[in-house]
PDB file of C-alpha atoms in Angstrom:
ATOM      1  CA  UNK V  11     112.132 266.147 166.069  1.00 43.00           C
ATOM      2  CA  UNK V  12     111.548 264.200 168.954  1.00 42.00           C
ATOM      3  CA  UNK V  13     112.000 260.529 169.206  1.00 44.00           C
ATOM      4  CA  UNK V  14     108.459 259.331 169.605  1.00 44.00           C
ATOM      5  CA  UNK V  15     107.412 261.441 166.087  1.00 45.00           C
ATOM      6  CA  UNK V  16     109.979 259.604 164.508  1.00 47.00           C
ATOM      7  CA  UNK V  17     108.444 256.033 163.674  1.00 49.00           C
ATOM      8  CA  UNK V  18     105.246 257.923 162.587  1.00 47.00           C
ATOM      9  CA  UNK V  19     107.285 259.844 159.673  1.00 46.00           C
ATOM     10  CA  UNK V  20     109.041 256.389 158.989  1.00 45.00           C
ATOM     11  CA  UNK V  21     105.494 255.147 158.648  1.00 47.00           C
ATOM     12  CA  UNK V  22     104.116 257.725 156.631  1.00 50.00           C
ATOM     13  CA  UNK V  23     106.618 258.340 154.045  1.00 47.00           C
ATOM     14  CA  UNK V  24     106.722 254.889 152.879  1.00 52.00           C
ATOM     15  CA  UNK V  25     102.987 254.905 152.721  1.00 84.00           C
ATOM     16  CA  UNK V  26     102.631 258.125 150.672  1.00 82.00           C
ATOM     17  CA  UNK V  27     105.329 256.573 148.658  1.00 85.00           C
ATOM     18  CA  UNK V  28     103.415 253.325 147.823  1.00 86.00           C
ATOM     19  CA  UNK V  29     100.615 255.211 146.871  1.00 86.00           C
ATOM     20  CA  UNK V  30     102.221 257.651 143.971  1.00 87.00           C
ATOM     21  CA  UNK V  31     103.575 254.363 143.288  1.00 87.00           C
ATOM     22  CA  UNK V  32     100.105 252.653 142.681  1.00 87.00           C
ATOM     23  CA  UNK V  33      99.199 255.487 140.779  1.00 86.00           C
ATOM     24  CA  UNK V  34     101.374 254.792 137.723  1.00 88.00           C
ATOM     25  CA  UNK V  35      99.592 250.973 137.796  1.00 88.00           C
ATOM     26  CA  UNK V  36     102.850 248.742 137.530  1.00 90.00           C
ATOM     27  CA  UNK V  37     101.907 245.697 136.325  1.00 87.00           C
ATOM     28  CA  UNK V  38     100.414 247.220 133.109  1.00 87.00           C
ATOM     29  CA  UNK V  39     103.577 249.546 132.841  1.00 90.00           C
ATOM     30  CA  UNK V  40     105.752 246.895 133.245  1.00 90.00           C
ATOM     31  CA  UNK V  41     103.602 245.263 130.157  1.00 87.00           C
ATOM     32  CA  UNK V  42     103.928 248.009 127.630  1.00 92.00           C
ATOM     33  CA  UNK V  43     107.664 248.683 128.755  1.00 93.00           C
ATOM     34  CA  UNK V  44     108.286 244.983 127.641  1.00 90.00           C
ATOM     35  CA  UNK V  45     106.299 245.366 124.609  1.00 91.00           C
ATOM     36  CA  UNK V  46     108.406 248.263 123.836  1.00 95.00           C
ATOM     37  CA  UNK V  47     111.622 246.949 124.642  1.00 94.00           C
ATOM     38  CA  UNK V  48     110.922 243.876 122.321  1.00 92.00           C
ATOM     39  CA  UNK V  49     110.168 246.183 118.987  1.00 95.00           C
ATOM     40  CA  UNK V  50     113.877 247.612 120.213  1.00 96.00           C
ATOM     41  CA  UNK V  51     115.564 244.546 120.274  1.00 94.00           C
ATOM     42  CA  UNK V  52     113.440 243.729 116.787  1.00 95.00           C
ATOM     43  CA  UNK V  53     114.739 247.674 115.212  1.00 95.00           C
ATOM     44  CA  UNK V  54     118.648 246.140 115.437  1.00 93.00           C
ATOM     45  CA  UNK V  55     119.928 243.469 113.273  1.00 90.00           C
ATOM     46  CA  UNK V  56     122.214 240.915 115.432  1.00 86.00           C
ATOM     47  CA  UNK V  57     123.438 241.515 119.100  1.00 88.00           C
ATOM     48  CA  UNK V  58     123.186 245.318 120.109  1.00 91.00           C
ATOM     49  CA  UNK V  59     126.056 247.516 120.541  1.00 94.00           C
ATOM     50  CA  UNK V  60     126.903 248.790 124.073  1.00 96.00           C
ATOM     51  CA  UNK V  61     125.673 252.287 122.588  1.00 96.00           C
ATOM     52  CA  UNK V  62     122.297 250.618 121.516  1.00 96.00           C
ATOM     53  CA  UNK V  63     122.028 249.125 124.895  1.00 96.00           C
ATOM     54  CA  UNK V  64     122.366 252.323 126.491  1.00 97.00           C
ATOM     55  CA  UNK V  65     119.523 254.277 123.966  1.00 97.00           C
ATOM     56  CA  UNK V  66     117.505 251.559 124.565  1.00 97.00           C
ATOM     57  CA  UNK V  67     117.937 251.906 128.277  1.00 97.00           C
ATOM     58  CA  UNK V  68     116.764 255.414 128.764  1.00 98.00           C
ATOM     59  CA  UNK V  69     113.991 255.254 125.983  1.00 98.00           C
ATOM     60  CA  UNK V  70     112.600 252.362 128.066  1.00 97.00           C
ATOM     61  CA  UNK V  71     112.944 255.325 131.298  1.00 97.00           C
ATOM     62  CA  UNK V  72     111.029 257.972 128.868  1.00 97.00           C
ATOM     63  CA  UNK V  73     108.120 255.701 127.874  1.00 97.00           C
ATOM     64  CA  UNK V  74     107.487 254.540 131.465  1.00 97.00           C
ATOM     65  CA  UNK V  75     107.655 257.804 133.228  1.00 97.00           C
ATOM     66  CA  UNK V  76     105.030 258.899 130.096  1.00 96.00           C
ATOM     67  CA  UNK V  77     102.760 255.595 130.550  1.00 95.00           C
ATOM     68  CA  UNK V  78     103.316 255.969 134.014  1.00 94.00           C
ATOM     69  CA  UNK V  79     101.939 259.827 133.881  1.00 94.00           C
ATOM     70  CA  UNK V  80      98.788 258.698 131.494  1.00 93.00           C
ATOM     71  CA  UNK V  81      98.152 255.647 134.451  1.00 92.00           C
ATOM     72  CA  UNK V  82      97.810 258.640 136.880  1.00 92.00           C
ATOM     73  CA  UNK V  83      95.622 260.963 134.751  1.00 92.00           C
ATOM     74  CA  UNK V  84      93.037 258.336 134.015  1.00 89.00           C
ATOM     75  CA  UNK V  85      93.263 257.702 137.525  1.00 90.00           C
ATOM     76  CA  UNK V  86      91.718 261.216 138.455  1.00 89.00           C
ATOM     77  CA  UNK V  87      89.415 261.130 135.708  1.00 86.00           C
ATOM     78  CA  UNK V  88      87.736 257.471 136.593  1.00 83.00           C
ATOM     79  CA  UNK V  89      87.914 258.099 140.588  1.00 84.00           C
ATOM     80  CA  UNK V  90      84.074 257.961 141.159  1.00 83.00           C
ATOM     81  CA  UNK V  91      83.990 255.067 139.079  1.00 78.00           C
ATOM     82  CA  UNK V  92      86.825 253.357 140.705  1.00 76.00           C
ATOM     83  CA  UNK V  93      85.089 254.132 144.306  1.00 78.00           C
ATOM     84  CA  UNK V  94      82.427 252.316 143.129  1.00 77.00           C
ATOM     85  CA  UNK V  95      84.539 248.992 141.962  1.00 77.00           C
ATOM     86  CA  UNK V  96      85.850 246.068 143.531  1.00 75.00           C
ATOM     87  CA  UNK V  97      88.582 245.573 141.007  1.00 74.00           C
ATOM     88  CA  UNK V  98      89.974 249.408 141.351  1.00 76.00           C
ATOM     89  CA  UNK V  99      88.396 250.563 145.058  1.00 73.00           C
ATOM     90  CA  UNK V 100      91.957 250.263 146.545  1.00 74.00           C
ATOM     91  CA  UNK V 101      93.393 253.088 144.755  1.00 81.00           C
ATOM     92  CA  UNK V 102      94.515 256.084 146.347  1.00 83.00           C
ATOM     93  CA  UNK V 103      92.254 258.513 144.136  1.00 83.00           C
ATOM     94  CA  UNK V 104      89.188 256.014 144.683  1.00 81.00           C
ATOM     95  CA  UNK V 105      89.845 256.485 149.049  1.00 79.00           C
ATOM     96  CA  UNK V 106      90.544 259.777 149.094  1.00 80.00           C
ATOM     97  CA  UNK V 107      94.492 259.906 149.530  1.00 83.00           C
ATOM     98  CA  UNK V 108      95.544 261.694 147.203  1.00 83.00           C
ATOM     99  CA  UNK V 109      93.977 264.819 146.257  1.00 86.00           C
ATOM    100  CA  UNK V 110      92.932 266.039 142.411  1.00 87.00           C
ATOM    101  CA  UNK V 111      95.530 268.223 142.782  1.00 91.00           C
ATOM    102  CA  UNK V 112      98.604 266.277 143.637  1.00 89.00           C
ATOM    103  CA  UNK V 113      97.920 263.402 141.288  1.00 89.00           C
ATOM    104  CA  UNK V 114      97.865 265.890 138.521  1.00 92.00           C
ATOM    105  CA  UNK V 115     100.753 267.415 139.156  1.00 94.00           C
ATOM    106  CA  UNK V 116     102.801 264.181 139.303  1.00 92.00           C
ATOM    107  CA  UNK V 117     101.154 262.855 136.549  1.00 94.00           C
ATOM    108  CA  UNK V 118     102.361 266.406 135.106  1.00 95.00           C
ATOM    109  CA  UNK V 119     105.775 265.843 136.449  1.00 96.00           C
ATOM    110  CA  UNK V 120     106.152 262.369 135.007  1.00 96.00           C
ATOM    111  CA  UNK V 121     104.914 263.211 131.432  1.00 96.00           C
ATOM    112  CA  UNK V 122     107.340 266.238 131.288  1.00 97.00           C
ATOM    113  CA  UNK V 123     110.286 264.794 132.438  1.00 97.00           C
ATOM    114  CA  UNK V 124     109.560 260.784 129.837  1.00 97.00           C
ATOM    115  CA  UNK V 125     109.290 263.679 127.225  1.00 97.00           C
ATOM    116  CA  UNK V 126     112.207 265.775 128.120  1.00 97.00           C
ATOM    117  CA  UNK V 127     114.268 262.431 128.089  1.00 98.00           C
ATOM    118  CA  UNK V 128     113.056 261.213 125.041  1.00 97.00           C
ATOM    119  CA  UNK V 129     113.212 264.154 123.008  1.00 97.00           C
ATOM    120  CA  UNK V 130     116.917 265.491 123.904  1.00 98.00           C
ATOM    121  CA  UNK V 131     118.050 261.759 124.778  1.00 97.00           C
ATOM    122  CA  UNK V 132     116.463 259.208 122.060  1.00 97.00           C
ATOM    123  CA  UNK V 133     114.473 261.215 119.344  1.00 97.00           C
ATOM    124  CA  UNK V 134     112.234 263.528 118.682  1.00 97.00           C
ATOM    125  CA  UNK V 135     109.726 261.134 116.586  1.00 97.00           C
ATOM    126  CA  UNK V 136     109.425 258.527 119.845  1.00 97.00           C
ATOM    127  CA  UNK V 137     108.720 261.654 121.968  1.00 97.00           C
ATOM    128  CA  UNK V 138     105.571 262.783 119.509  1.00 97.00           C
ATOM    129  CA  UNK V 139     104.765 259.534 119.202  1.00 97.00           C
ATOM    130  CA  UNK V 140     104.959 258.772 122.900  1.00 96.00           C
ATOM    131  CA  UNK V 141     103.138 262.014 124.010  1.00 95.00           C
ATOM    132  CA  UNK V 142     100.466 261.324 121.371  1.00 95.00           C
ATOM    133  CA  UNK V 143      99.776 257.876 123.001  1.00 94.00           C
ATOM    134  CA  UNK V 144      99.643 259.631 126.116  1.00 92.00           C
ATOM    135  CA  UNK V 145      96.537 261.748 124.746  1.00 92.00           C
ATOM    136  CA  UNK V 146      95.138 258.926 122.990  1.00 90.00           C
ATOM    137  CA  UNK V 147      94.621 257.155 126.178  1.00 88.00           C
ATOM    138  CA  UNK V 148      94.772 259.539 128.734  1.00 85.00           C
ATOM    139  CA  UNK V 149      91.763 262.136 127.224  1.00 84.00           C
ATOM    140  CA  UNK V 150      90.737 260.262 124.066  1.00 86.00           C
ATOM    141  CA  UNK V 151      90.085 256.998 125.618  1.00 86.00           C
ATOM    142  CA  UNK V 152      89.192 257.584 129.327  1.00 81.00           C
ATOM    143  CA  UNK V 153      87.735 261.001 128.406  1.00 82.00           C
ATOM    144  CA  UNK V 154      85.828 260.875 125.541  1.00 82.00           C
ATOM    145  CA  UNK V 155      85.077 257.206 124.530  1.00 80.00           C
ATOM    146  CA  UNK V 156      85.368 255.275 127.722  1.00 80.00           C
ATOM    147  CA  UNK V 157      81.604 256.629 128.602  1.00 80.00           C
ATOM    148  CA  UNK V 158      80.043 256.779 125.451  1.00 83.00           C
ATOM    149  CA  UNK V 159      80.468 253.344 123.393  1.00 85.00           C
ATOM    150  CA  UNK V 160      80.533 250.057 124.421  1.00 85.00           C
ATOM    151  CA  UNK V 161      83.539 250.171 120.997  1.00 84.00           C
ATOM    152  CA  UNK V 162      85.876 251.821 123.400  1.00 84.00           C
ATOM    153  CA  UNK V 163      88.305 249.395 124.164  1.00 86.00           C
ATOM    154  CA  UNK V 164      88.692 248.245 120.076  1.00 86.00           C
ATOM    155  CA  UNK V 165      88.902 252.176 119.327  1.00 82.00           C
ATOM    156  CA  UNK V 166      90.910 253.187 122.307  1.00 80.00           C
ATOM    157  CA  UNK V 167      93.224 249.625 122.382  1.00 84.00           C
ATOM    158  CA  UNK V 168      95.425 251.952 119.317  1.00 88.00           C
ATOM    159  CA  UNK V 169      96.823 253.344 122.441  1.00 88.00           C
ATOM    160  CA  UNK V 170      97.915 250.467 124.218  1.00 88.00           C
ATOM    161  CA  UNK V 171      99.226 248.441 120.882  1.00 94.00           C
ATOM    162  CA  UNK V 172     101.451 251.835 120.532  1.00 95.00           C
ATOM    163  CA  UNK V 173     104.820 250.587 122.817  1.00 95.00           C
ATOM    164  CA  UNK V 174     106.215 248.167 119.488  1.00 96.00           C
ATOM    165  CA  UNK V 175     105.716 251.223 117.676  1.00 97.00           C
ATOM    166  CA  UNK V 176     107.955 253.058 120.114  1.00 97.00           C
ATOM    167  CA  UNK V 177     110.436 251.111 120.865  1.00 97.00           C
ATOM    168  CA  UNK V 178     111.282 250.553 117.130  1.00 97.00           C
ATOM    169  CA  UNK V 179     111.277 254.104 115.873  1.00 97.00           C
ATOM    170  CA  UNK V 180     113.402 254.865 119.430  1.00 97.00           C
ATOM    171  CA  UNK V 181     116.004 252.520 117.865  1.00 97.00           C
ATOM    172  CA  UNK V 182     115.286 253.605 113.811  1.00 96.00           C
ATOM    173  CA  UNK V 183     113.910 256.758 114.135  1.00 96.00           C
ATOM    174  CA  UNK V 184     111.232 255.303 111.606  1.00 96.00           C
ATOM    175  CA  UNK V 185     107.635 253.425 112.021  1.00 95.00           C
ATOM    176  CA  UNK V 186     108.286 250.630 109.694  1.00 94.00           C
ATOM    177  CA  UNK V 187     105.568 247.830 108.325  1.00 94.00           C
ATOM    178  CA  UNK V 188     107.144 245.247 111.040  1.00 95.00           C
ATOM    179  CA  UNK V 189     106.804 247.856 113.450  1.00 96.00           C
ATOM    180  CA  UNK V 190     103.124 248.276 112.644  1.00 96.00           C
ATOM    181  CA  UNK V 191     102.734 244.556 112.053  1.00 97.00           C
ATOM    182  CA  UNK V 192     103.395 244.378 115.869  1.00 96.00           C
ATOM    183  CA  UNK V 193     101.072 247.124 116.711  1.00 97.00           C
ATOM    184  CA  UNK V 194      97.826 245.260 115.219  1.00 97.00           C
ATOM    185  CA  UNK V 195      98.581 242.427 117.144  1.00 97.00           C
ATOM    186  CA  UNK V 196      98.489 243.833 120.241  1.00 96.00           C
ATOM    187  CA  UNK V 197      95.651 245.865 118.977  1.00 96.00           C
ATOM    188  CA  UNK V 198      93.533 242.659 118.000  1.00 97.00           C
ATOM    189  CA  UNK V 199      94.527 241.023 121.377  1.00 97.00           C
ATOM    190  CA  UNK V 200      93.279 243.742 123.754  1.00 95.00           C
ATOM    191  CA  UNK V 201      89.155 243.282 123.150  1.00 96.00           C
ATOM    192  CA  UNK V 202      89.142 239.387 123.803  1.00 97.00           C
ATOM    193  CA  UNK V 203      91.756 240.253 126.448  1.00 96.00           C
ATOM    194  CA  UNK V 204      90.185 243.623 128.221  1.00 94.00           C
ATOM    195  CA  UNK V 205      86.088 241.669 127.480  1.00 97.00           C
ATOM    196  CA  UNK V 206      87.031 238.656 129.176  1.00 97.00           C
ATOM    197  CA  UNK V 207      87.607 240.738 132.422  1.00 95.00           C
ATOM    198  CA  UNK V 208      84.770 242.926 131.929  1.00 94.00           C
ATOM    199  CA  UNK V 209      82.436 239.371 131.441  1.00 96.00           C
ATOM    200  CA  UNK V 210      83.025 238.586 135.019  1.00 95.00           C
ATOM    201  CA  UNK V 211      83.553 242.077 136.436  1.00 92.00           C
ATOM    202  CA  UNK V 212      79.752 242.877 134.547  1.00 92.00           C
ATOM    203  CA  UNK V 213      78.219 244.216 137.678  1.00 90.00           C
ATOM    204  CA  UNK V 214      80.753 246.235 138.449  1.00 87.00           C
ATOM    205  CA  UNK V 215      80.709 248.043 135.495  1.00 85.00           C
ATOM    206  CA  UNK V 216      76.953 248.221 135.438  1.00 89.00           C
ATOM    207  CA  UNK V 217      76.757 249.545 138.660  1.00 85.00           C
ATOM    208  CA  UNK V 218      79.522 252.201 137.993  1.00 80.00           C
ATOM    209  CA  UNK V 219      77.481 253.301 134.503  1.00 83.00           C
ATOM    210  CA  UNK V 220      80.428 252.669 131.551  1.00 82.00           C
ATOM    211  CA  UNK V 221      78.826 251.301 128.703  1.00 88.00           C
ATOM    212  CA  UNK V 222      80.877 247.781 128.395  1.00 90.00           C
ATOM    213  CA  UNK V 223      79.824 245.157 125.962  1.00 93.00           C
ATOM    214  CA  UNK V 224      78.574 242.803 128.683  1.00 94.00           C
ATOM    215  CA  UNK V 225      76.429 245.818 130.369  1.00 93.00           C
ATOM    216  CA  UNK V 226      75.321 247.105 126.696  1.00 93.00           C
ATOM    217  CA  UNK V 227      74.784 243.907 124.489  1.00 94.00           C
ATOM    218  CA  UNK V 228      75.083 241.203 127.267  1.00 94.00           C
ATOM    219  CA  UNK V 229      76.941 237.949 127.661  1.00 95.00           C
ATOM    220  CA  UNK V 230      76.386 235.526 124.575  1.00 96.00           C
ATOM    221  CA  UNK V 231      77.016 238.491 122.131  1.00 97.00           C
ATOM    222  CA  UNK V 232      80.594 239.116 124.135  1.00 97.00           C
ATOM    223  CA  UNK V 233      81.497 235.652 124.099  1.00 97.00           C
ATOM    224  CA  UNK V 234      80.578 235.656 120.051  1.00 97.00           C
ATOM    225  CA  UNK V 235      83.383 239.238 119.879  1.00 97.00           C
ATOM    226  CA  UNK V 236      85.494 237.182 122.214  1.00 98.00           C
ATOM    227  CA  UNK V 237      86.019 233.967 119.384  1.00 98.00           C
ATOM    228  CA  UNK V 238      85.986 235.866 116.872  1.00 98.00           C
ATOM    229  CA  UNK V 239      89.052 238.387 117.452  1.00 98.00           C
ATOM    230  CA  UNK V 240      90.883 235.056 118.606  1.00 98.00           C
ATOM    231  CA  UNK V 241      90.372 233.769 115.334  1.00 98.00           C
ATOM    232  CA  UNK V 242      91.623 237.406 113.422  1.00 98.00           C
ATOM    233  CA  UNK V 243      94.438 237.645 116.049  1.00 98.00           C
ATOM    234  CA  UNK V 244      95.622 233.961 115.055  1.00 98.00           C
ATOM    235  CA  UNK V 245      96.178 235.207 111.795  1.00 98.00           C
ATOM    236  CA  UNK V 246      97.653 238.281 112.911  1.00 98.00           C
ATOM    237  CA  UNK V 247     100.343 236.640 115.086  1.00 98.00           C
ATOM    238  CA  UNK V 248     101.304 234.727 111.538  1.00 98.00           C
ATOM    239  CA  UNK V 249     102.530 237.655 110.097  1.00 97.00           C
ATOM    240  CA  UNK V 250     105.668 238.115 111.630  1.00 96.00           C
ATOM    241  CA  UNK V 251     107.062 234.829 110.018  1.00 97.00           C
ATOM    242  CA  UNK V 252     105.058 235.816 106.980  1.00 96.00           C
ATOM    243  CA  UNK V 253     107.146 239.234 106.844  1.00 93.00           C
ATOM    244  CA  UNK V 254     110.635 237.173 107.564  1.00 92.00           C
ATOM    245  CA  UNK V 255     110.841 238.981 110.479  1.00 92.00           C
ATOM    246  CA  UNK V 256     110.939 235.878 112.846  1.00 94.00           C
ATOM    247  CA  UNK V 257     111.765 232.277 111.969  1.00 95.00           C
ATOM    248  CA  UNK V 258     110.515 228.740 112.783  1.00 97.00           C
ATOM    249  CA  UNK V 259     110.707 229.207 116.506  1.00 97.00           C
ATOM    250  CA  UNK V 260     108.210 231.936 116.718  1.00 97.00           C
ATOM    251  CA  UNK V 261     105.927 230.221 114.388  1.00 98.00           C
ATOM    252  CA  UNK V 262     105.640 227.107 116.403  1.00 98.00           C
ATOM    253  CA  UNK V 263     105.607 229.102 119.253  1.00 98.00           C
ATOM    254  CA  UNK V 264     102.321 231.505 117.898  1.00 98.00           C
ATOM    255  CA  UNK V 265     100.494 228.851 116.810  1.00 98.00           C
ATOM    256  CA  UNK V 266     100.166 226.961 120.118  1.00 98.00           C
ATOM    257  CA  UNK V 267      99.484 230.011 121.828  1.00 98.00           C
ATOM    258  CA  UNK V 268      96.954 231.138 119.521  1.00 98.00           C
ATOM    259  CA  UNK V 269      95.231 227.607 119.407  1.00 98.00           C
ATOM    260  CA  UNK V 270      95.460 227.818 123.504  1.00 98.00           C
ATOM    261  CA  UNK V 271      93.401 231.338 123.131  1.00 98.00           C
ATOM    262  CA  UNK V 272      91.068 230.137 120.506  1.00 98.00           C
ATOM    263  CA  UNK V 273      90.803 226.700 122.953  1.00 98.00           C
ATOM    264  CA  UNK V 274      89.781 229.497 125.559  1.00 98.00           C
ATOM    265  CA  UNK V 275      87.652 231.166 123.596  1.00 98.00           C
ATOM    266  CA  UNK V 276      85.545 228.519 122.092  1.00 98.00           C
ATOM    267  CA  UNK V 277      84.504 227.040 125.520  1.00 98.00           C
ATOM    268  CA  UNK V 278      83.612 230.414 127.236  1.00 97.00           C
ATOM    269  CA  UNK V 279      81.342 230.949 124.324  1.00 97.00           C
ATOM    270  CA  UNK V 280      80.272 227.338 124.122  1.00 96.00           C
ATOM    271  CA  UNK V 281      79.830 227.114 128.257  1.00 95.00           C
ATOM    272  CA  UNK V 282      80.058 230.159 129.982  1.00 95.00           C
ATOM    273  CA  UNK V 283      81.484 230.841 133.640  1.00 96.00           C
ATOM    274  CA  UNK V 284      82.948 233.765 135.406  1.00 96.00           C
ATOM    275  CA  UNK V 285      85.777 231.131 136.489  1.00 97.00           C
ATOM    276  CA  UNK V 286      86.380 230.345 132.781  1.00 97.00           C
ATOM    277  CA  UNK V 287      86.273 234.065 132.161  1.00 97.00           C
ATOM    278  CA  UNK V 288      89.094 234.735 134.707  1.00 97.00           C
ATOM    279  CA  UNK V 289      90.979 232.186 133.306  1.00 97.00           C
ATOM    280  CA  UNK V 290      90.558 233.203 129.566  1.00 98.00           C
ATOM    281  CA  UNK V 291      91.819 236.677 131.047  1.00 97.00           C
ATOM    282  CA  UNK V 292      95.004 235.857 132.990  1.00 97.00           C
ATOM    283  CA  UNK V 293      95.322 233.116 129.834  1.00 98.00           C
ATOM    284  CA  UNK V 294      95.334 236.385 127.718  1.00 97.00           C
ATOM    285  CA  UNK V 295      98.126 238.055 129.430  1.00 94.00           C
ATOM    286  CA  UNK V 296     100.490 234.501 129.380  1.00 95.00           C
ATOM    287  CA  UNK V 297      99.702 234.618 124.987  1.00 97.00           C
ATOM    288  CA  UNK V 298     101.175 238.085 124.471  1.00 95.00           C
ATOM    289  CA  UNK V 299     103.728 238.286 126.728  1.00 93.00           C
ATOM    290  CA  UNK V 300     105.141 234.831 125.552  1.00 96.00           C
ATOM    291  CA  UNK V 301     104.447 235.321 122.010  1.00 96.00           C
ATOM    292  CA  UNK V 302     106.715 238.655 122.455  1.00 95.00           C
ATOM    293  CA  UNK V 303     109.056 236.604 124.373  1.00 93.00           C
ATOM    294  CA  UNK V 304     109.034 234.091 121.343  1.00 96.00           C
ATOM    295  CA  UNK V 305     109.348 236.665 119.092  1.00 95.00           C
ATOM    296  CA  UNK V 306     112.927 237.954 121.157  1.00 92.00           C
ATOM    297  CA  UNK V 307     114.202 234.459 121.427  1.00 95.00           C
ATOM    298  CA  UNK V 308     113.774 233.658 117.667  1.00 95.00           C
ATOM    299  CA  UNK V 309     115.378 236.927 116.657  1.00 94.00           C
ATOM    300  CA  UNK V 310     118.642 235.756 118.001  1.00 91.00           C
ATOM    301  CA  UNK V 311     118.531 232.217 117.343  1.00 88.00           C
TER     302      UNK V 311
END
């Protein structure tokens, strides 16, 4: 190789790189890695052993190499729509850098190697359970009910409340009640969360043809949805102290949270904006990650 090829491959490599990268969608893997880890750290009683650390550890590896293989299969499937979206344009599917081909076969490569780990490495039940997320979201969702109801983000959100569920039967090799207690609150959170994006993103999803409930019902009735899962989700984040599994901390902790989303809520139905709407959204993401972070604090305090 000759010395003037040689900052081209330096170029290139990183580049292909970056986009295999954006393929798995970090930012929401890093979310439902999280979400997993905390119903780990919820699965042991006290401080973990070095041994639980280190299960813990590579179940964490097998559920993001799975998510991150579902992130790149919905990514083939929703190219033409993503071409024709300001929020999802940018990805290498949507321009044309990545071919059909090669996106399925990492996204291949990533779901059989999470599964491999999980199965011989953590248990078989988290690798079932794992794999059958990965179908829920990655055909039943983006597949099948992504383009037919403007429901599909309440029906297909089971998916992404699924990481609690995970990480505790990694850790138990059981789905308990706390673990599912964890699942419907993320599963309550993700329509106010996922509608306040789609309220100001509207004509982008009109113009690209899914049936979201702004396109489909409009504004006001979205806004109405948006208040009233806040208010079902406030009592859904109660249940955790409810159960015992979390103590004083936590509760304090859920209730201002949930009182900020309400707050949110109620004004964007009361006086609506697309800059309200953004900030209900990124508002949305600050609840559930802090009220899992409350959740880990509390468990050791």
């Amino acid at each position: 190789m000759s010395a003037a090829s040689s900052p081209s491959v330096a170029v290139v490599l990183p580049s292909v790189w970056r986009q295999y990268h954006a393929l798995t969608k970090p930012r929401v893997i890093q979310l439902i890695v999280f979400c997993a880890l905390i119903g780990m750290v919820l699965a042991v009683p006290g401080v973990p052993t070095w041994a639980q650390v280190q299960l813990a550890a590579i179940a964490c590896f097998g559920i993001w190499l799975v998510a991150g293989a579902a992130a790149a299969f919905n990514c083939v499937v929703e190219q033409h729509i993503d071409a024709k979206m300001k929020r999802t344009a940018w990805r290498p599917t949507a321009k044309g850098q990545l071919t059909n081909g090669k996106t399925l076969s990492f996204s291949a490569v990533l779901c059989g190697a999470g599964s491999a780990v999980l199965y011989f490495a953590v248990n078989p039940l988290t690798m079932w359970l794992t794999f059958a997320t990965f179908v829920g979201y990655a055909v039943i969702y983006t597949v099948i009910l992504k383009p037919l109801t403007p429901q599909n983000i309440v029906i297909g959100g089971a998916s992404g409340a699924m990481p609690p569920v995970l990480g505790w039967a990694a850790m138990t090799g059981v789905v308990s009640p706390e673990a599912l207690i964890l699942f419907l609150i993320i599963f309550l959170w993700t329509p106010p969360h996922f509608w306040a994006l789609a309220l100001y993103r509207v004509e982008d999803y009109r113009k690209s043809g899914l049936p979201m409930l702004p396109v489909t019902h409009g504004s006001e009735f979205t806004r109405l949805q948006i208040l009233l899962y806040t208010f079902v989700l406030f009592a859904a984040c109660l249940m955790p102290f409810m159960m015992r599994m979390s103590g004083w901390f936590y509760l304090a902790s859920a209730i201002a949270l949930s009182i900020g989303f309400c707050g949110y809520a109620w004004a964007l139905w009361r006086n609506y904006s697309d800059a309200l709407a953004r900030k209900t959204f990124r508002f949305s993401l600050i609840h559930l990650s802090l009220l899992f972070a409350a959740l880990l604090i509390d468990h050791y305090l």
